[in-house]
Coordinates of C-alpha atoms in Angstrom, one line a residue:
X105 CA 14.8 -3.7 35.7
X106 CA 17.8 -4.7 34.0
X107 CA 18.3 -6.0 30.4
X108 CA 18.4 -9.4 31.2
X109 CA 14.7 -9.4 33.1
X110 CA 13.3 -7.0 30.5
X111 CA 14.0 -8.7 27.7
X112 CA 12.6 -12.0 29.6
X113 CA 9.4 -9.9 30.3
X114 CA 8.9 -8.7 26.3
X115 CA 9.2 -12.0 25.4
X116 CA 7.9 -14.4 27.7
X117 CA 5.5 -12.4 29.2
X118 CA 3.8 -9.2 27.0
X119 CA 4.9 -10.9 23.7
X120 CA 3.6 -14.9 24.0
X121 CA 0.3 -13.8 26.2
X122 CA -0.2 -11.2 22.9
X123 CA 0.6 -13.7 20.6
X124 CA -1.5 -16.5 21.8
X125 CA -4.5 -14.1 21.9
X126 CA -4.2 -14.2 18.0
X127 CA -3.8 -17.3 17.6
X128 CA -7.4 -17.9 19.8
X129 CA -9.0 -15.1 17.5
X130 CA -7.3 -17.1 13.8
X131 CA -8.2 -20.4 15.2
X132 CA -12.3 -19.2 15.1
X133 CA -12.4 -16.8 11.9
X134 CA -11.6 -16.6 8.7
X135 CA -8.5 -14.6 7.7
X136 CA -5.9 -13.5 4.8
X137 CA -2.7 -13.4 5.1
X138 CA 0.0 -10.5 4.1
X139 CA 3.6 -10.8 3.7
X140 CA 6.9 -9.4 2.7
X141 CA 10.9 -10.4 3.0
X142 CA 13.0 -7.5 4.2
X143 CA 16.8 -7.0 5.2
X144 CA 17.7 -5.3 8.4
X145 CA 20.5 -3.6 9.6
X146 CA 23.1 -6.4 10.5
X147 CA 22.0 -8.1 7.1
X148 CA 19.9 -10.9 8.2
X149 CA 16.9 -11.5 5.8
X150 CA 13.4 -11.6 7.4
X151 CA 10.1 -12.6 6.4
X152 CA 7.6 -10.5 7.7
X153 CA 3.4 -12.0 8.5
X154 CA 0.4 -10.2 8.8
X155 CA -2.6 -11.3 9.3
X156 CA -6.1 -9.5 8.3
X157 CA -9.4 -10.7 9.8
X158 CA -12.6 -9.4 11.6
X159 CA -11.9 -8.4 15.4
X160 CA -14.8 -9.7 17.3
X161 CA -13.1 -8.1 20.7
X162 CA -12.7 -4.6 18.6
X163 CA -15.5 -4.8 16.0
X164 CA -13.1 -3.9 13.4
X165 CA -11.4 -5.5 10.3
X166 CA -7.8 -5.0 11.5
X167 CA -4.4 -5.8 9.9
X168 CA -2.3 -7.3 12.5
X169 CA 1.4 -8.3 13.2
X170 CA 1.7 -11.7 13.4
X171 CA 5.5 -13.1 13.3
X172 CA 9.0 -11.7 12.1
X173 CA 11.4 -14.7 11.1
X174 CA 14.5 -15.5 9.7
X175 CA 14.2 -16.6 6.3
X176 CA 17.0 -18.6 7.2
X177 CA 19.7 -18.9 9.8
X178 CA 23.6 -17.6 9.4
X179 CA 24.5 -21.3 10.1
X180 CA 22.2 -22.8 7.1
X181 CA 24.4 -22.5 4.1
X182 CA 22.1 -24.9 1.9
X183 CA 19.1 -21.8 2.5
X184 CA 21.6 -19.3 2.6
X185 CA 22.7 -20.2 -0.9
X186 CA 19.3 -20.5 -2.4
X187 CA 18.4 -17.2 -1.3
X188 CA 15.0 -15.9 -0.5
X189 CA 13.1 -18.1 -3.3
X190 CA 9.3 -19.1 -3.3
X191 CA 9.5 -22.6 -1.2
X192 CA 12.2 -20.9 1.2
X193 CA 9.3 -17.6 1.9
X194 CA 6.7 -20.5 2.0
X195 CA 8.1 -22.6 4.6
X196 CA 8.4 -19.8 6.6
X197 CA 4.7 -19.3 6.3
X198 CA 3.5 -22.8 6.6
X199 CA 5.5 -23.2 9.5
X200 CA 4.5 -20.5 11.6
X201 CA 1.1 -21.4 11.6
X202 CA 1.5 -25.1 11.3
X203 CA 3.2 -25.2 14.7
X204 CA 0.6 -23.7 16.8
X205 CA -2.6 -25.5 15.0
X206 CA -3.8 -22.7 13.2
X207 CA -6.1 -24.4 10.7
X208 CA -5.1 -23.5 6.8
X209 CA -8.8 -23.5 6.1
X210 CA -9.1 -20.5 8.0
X211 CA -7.0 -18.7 4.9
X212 CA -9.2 -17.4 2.5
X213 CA -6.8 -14.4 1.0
X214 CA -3.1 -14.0 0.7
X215 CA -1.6 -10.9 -0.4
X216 CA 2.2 -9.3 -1.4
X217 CA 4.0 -7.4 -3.6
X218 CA 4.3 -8.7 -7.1
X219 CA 7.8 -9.8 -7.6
X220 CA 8.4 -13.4 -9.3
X221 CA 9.3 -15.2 -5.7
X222 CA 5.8 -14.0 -4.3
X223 CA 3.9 -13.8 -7.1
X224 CA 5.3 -16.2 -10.0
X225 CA 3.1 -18.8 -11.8
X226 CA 5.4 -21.5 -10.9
X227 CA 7.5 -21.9 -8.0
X228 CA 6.2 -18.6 -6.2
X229 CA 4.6 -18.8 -2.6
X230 CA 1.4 -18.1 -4.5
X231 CA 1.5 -21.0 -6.4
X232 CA 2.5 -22.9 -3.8
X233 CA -0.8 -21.1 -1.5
X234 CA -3.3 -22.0 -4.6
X235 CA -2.3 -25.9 -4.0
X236 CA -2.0 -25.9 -0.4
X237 CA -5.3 -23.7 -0.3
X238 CA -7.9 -24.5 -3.3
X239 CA -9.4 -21.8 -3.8
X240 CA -7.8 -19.1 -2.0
X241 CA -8.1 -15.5 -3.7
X242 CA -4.7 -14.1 -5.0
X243 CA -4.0 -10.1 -4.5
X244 CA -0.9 -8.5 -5.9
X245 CA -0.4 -5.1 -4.0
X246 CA -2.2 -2.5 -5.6
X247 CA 0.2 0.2 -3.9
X248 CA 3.5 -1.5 -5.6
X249 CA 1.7 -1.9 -8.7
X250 CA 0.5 1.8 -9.2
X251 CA 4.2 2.7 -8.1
X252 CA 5.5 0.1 -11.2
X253 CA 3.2 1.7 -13.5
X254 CA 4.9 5.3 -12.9
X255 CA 8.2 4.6 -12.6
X256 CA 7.7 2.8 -15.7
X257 CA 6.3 5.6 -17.6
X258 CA 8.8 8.3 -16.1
X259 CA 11.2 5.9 -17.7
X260 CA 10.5 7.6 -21.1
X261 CA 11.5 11.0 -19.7
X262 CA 14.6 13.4 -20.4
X263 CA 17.4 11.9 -17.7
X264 CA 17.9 15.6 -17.1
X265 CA 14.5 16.0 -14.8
X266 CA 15.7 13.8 -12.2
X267 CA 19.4 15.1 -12.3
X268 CA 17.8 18.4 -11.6
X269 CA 15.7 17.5 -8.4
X270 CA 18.9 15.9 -7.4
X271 CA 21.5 18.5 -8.4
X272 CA 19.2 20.8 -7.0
X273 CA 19.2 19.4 -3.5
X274 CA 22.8 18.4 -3.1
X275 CA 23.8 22.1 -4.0
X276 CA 22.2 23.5 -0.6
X277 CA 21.9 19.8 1.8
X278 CA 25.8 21.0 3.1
X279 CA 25.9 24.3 2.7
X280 CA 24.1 26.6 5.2
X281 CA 25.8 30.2 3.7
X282 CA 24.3 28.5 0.4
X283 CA 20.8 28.0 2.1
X284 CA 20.8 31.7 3.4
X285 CA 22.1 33.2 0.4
X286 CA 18.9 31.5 -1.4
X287 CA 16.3 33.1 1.2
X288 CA 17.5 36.5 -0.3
X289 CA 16.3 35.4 -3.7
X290 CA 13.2 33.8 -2.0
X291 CA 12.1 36.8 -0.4
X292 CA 13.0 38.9 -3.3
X293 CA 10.8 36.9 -5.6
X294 CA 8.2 37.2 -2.8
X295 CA 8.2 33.2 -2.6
X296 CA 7.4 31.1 0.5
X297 CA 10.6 30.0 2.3
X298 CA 10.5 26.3 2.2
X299 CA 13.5 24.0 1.8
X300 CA 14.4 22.1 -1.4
X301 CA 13.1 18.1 -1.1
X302 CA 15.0 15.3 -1.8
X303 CA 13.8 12.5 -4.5
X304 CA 13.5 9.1 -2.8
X305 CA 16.3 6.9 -4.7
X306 CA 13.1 3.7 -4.5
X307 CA 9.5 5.4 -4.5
X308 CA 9.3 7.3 -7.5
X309 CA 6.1 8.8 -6.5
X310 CA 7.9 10.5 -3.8
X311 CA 8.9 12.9 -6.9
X312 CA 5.5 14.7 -6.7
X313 CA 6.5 16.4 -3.8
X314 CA 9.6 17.4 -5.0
X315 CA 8.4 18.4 -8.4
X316 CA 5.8 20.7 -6.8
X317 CA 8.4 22.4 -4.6
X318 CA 10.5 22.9 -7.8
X319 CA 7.8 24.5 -9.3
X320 CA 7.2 26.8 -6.5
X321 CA 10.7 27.8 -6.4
X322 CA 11.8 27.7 -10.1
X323 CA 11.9 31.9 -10.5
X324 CA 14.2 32.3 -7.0
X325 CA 16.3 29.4 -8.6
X326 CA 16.9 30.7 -11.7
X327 CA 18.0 34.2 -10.3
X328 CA 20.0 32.4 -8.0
X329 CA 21.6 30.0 -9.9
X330 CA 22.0 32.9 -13.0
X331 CA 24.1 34.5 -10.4
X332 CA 26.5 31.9 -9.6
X333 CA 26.8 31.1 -13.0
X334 CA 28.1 34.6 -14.1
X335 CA 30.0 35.3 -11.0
X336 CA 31.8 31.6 -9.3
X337 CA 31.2 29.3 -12.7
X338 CA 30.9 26.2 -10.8
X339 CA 30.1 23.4 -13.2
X340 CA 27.4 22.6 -11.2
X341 CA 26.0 25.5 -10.8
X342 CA 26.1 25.8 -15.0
X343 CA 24.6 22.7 -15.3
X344 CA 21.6 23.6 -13.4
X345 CA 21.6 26.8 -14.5
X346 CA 21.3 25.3 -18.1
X347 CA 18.4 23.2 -17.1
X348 CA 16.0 25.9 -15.4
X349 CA 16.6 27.3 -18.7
X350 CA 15.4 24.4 -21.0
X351 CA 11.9 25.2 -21.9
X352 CA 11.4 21.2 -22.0
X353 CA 12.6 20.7 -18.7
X354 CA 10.0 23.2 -17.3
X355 CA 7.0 21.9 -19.4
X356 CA 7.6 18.1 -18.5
X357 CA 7.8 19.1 -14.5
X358 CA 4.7 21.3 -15.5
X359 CA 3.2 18.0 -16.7
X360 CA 4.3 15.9 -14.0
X361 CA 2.9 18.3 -11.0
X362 CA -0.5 17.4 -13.1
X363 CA -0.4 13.4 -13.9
X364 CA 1.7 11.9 -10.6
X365 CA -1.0 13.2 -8.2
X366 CA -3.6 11.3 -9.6
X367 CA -0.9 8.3 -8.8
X368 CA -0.4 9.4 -5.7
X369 CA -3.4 10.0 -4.6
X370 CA -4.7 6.2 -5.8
X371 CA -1.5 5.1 -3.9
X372 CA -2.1 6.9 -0.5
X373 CA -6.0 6.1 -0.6
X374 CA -5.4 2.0 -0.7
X375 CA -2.3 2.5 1.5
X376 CA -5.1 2.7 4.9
X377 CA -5.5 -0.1 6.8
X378 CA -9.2 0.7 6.9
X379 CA -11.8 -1.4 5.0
X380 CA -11.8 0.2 1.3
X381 CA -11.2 -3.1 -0.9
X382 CA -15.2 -2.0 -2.1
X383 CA -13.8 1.0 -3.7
X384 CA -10.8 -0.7 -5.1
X385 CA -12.4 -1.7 -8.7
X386 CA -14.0 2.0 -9.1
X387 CA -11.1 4.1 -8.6
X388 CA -9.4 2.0 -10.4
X389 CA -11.3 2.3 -13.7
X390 CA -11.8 6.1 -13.1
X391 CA -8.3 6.9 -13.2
X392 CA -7.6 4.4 -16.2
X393 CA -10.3 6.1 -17.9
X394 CA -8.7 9.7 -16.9
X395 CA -5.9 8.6 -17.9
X396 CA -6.9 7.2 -21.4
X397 CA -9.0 10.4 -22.0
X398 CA -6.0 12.7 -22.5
X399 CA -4.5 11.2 -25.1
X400 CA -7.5 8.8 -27.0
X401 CA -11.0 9.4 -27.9
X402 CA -13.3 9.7 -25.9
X403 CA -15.9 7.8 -27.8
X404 CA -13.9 4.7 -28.3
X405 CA -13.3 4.9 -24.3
X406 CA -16.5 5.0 -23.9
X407 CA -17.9 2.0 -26.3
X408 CA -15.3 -0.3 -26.0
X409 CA -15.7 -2.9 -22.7
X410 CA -12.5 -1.5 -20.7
X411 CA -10.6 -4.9 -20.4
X412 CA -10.6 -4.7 -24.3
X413 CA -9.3 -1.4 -24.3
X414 CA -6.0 -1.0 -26.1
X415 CA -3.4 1.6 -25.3
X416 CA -1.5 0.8 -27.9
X417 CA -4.1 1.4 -30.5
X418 CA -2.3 4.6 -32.5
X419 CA -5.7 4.5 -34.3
X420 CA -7.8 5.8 -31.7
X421 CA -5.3 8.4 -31.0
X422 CA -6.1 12.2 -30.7
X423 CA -3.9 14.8 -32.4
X424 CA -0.7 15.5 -30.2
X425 CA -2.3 19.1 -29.4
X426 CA -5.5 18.0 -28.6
X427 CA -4.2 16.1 -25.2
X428 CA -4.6 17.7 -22.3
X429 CA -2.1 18.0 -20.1
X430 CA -3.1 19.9 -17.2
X431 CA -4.1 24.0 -17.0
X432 CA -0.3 24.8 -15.9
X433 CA 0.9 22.9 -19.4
X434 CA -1.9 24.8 -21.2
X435 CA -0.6 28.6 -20.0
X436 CA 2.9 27.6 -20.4
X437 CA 2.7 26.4 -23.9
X438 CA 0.7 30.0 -24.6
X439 CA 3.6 32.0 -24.1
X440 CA 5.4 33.1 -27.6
X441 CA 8.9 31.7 -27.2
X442 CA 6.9 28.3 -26.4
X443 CA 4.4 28.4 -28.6
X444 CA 6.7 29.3 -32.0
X445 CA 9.2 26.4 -30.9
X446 CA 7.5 23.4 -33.0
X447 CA 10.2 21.1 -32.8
X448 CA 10.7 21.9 -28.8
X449 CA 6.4 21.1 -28.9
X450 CA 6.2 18.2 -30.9
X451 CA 8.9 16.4 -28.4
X452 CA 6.9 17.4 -25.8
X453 CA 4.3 16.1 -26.8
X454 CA 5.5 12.7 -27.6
X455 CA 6.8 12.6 -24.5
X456 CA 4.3 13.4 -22.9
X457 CA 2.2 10.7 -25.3
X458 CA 4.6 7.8 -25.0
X459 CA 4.2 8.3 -20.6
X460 CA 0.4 8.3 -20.6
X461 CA 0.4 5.5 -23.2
X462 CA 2.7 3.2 -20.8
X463 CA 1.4 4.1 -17.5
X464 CA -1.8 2.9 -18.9
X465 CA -0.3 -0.1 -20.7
X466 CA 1.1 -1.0 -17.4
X467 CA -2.0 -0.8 -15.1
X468 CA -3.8 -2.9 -17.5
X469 CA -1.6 -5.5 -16.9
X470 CA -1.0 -5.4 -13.4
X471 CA -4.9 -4.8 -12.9
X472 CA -7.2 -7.3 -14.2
X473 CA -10.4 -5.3 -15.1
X474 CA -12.2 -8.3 -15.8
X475 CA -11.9 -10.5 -12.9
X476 CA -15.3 -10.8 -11.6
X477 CA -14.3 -10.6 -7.8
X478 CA -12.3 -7.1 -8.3
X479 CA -15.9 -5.7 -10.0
X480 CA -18.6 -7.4 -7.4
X481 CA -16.4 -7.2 -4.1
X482 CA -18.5 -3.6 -4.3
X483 CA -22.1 -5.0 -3.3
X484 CA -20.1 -5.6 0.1
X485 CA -20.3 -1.6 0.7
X486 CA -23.2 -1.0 2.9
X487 CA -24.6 1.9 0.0
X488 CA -25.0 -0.7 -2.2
X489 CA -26.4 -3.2 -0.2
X490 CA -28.9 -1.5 1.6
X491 CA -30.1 0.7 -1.9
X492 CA -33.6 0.7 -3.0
X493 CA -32.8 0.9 -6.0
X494 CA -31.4 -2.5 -6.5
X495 CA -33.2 -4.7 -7.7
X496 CA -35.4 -7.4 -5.2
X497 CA -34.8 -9.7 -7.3
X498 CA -31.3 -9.3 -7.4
X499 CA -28.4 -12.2 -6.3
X500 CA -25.0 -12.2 -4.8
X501 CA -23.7 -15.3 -6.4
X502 CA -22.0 -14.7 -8.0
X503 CA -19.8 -13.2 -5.5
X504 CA -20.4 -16.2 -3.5
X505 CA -19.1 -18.5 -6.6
X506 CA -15.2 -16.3 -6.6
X507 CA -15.0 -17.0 -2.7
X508 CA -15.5 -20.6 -2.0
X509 CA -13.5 -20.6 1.2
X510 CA -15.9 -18.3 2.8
X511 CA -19.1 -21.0 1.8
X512 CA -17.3 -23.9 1.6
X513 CA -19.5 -24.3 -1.4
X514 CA -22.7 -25.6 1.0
X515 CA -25.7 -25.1 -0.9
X516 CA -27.8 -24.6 2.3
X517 CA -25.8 -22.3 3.8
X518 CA -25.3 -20.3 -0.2
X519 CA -29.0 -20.0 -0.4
X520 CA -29.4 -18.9 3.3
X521 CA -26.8 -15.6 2.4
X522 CA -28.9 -15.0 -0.5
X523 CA -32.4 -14.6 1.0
X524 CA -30.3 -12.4 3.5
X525 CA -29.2 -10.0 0.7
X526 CA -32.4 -10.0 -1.2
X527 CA -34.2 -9.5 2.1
X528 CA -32.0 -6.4 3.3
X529 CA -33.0 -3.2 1.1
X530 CA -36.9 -3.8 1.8
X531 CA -35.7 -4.5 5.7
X532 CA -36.3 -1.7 8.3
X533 CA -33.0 -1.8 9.7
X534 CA -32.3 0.6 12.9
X535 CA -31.1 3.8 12.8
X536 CA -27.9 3.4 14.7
X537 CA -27.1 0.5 11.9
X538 CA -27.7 2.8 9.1
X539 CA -25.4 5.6 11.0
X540 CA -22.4 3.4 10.1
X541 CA -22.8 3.1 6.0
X542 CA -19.1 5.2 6.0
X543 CA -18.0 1.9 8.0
X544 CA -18.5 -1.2 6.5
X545 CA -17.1 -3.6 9.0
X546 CA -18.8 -1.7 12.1
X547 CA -21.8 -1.6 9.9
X548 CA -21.6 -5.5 9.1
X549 CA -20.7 -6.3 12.7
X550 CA -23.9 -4.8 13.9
X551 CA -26.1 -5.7 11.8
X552 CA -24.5 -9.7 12.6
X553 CA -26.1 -8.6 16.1
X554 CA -29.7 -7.1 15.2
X555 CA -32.1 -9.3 16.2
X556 CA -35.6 -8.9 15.4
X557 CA -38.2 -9.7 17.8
X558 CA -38.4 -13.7 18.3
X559 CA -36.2 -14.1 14.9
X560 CA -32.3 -15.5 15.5
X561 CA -30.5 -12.6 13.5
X562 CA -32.3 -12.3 10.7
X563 CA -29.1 -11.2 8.5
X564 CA -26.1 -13.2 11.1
X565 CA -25.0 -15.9 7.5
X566 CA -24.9 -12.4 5.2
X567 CA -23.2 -10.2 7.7
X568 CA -20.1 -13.0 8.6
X569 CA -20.1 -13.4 4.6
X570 CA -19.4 -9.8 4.1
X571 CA -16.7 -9.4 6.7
X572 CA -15.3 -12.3 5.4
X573 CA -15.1 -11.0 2.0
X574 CA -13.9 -7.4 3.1
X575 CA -11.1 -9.0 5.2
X576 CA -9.4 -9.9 2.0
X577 CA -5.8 -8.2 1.3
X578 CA -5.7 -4.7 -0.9
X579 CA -2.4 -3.5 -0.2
X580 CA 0.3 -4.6 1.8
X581 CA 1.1 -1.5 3.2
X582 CA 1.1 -2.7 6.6
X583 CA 3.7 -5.0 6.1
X584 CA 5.8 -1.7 5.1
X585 CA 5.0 -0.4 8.1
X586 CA 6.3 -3.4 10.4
X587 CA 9.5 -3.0 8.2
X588 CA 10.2 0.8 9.2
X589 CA 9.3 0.2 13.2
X590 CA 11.7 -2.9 12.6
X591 CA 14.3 -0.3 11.2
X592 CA 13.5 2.1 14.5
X593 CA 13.8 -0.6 16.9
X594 CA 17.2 -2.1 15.8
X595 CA 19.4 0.4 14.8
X596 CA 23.4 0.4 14.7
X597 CA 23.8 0.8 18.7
X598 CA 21.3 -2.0 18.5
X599 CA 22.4 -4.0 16.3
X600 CA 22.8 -7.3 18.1
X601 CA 19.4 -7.8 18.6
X602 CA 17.6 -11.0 17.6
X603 CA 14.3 -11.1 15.7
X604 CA 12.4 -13.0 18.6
X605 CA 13.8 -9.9 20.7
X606 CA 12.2 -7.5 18.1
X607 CA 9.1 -9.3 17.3
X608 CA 8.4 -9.1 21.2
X609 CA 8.6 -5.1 21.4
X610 CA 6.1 -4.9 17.9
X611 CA 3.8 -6.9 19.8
X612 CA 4.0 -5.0 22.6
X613 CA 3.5 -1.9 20.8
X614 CA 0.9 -3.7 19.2
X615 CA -1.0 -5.4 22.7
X616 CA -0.9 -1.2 24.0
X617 CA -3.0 -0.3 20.7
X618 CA -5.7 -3.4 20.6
X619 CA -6.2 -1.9 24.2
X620 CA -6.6 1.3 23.3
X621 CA -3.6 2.2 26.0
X622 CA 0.1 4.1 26.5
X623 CA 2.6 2.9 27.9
X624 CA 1.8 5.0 30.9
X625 CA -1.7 3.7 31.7
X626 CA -1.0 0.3 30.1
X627 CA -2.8 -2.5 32.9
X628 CA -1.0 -6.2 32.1
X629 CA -3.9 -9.0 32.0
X630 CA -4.3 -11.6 34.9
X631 CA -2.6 -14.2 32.3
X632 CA 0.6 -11.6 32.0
X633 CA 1.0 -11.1 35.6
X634 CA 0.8 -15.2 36.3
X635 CA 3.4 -15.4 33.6
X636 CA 5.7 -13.5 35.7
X637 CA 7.6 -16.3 37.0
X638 CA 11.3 -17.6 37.0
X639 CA 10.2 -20.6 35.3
X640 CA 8.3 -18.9 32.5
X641 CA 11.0 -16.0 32.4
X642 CA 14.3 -17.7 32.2
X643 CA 15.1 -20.3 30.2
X644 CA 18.4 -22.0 32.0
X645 CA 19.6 -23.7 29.0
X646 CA 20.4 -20.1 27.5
X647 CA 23.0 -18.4 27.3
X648 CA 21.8 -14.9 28.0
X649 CA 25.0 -13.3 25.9
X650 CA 22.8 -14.0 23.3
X651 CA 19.7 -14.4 24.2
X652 CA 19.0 -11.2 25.8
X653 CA 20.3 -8.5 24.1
X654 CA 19.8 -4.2 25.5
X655 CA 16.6 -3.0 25.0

């Protein structure tokens, strides 16, 4: 095939059949929505959808891709001029689901990042989703927010750390006899051989990995760099020379290889598209409460509620050598040119201080420890609802109270997912249920099947509750994820083509994975193949110039 018919056949044949099979599955459940403005390549702003609901074909919560649009059009200077504002990024929304009669009851959840045009109290898209949607539940990205809360605390840090990683780099990116000549010193110092990483201009925690490789490398760097410095004095090379020689420089990357992991880590955990929104409040207060512990005491952490806790609170500090600061600070700080430098300690510390103080000041405000859906979204994980040790005459409502949409508030049907949950710990439920506790939506999905001699699904009112309530939006990584296929798919010898062109290749990527397929083995349906005609393929009153654009 040519361009012309392949393009047709993305569009009007893979990529409507996929996209009318979502609407059929949003039309019958209950679903959140995720979403996220981007600009591509040829600088055309697009809003990106996804939706997140219970599967019934895969038996799996799933995050799927659900429209790409133009935020607005070339030829719209009104839009154009306002930018990408709240109403602008909520039209878009309203409209793509308005069109094709997808009920806006079905929306129970609506997640993005937490900037002012998604997120604002007035005049956001959420703002605009609470009036549209009574109700609805509200989720900033937990991802972005833990990456704020660390760039905002490195923030407080010597300039001189980043210009490192990055001097560091740039020195040996362009210069292979540069790259050889530092193998030398590699193998001399008996070091692995690995390559010197670049830090990401935008993700901040991307500077773990960079600070770790630093770490490994610092002796072969210093010899290296010692070298040039005596024998080309390039004033690069001095400059980063003098910084592998700073004693601060070394202990705040020695600090930093022990607090960004546990940032990282948080990041790359809620970052799956798996179900984990019933560990979200846990890890959460864990690492706050690491976090606290290395710089406050311990027994004011432990008295005081943790939405009163106060950061701030110099009261409840600990003395500046108490903190701990990882083992690597600890040996470091032992050696005798470190240890009899007080003034080169007690800015360390401080600095060290002042970041843990932030990054904690920050994640209490973009985390609300005392919202009472982040803290009982947990009795959704199987482990909890199936324990014996809860108690019988325990109640899930209020759960039920933070998610009207899901109960629609009907008293019959709140008391019938009630008896369910007090019913289920003291319920012999089957083996090959109880196999799927690391699972909860499989776990959910079949247990919304069990049925019991002559009972009707004992547990079927809990059970669509529960995937309900775990289908709400964590993270909104996978609109991230649209973005870089987006940025694969058109690229500058590509450059010309239109979003409807590029929606239709995601959701043909995204029709192969639903079926579990390749694109070698991929079988179209019985609707694709009687889509395959001239009719449905060609539009006449298009100019195919610009309407089908290479593939």
């Amino acid at each position: 095939m040519h361009r012309t018919k392949t393009t047709a056949v993305m569009k009007h044949v893979i990529g409507k059949c996929h996209k009318e099979y979502l609407v059929d599955c949003l039309k019958n459940t209950k679903f959140s929505i995720l979403t996220d403005e981007s600009t591509d390549i040829s600088c055309i702003k697009q809003a990106c959808i996804v939706v997140r609901y219970f599967n019934r074909d895969m038996g799996r919560i799933v995050s799927h891709f659900f429209e790409l649009s133009n935020v607005f059009e070339t030829n719209d200077y009104k839009k154009a001029q306002e930018g990408a504002t709240g109403k602008n990024l909520y039209d878009c929304i309203f409209k793509s689901f308005a069109e094709i009669n997808i009920p806006f009851e079905n929306v129970i959840g609506f997640g993005s990042d937490g900037c002012n045009s998604m997120m604002g109290a007035h005049n956001s898209v959420a703002s605009r989703m609470i009036e549209s949607c009574p109700g609805i539940s509200i989720w900033t990205c937990i991802c972005h927010s833990l990456h704020l809360c660390a760039s905002e605390a490195c923030k407080i840090l010597p300039k001189r750390c980043e210009d490192l990683a990055r001097s560091v780099y740039s020195f040996f990116s362009m210069s292979s006899k540069r790259s050889a000549q530092f193998v030398q010193f590699q193998e001399f110092c008996s070091t692995p051989v690995h390559k010197l990483l670049h830090p990401s201009q935008t993700r901040w925690l991307s500077l773990h990995l960079v600070v770790s490789r630093l770490i490994e490398q610092w002796n072969p760097l210093f010899l290296y760099f010692q070298d040039k410095h005596l024998t080309e004095r390039l004033t690069i090379a001095e400059t980063i020379y003098s910084a592998l020689t700073d004693p601060l420089i070394k202990l705040i990357f020695l600090f930093l290889d022990w607090i960004l992991p546990k940032f990282t880590s948080l990041n790359s955990f809620f970052q799956s598209s798996s179900v984990v929104i019933t560990q979200l409040h846990d890890k959460m207060v864990s690492t706050y409460k690491d976090l606290l512990s290395s710089f406050m005491k311990q027994d004011y952490i432990n008295k005081t509620p943790i939405h009163l806790i106060n950061p701030e609170n110099v009261d409840e500090y600990i003395p500046s050598t108490q903190m701990y600061l990882g083992i690597k600070v600890l040996k470091e700080i032992e050696k005798p040119n470190i240890n009899s430098n007080k003034a080169l300690l007690n800015d360390f510390y401080w600095r060290a201080q002042q970041f843990l103080k932030i990054a904690c000041s920050q994640i209490k405000k973009k985390y609300d420890f005392s919202n009472p859906l982040m803290s009982k979204i947990k009795l959704m994980d199987p482990k909890v609802a199936t324990s014996k040790i809860r108690e019988n005459n325990s109640t899930i409502f209020p759960l039920l109270k933070v998610l009207p949409r899901l109960t629609e508030l009907n008293d019959e049907l709140l008391q019938n997912i009630d008896d369910q949950w007090r019913l289920l710990n003291n319920f012999n439920i089957p083996t090959d249920i109880l196999n799927n506790l690391e699972e909860p939506d499989v776990f959910w999905f079949k247990l919304s099947n069990l049925q019991m001699g002559n009972q009707d699904y004992p547990f079927v009112h809990l059970a669509n509750f529960a995937l309900g309530a775990l289908s709400l939006p964590h993270s909104n990584a996978d609109c991230e994820r649209i973005f870089s296929k987006v940025n694969l798919i058109k690229v500058k010898t590509r450059n010309r083509l239109n979003t409807d062109t590029i929606q239709a290749c995601l959701f043909a990527s995204q029709e192969i994975q639903i079926k579990n397929n390749t694109c070698i083995d991929f079988k179209p349906s019985k609707q694709m193949i009687d889509s395959m005609t001239t009719s449905n393929l060609y539009d006449k009153h298009c100019n195919d110039e610009f309407c089908f654009e290479g593939v």
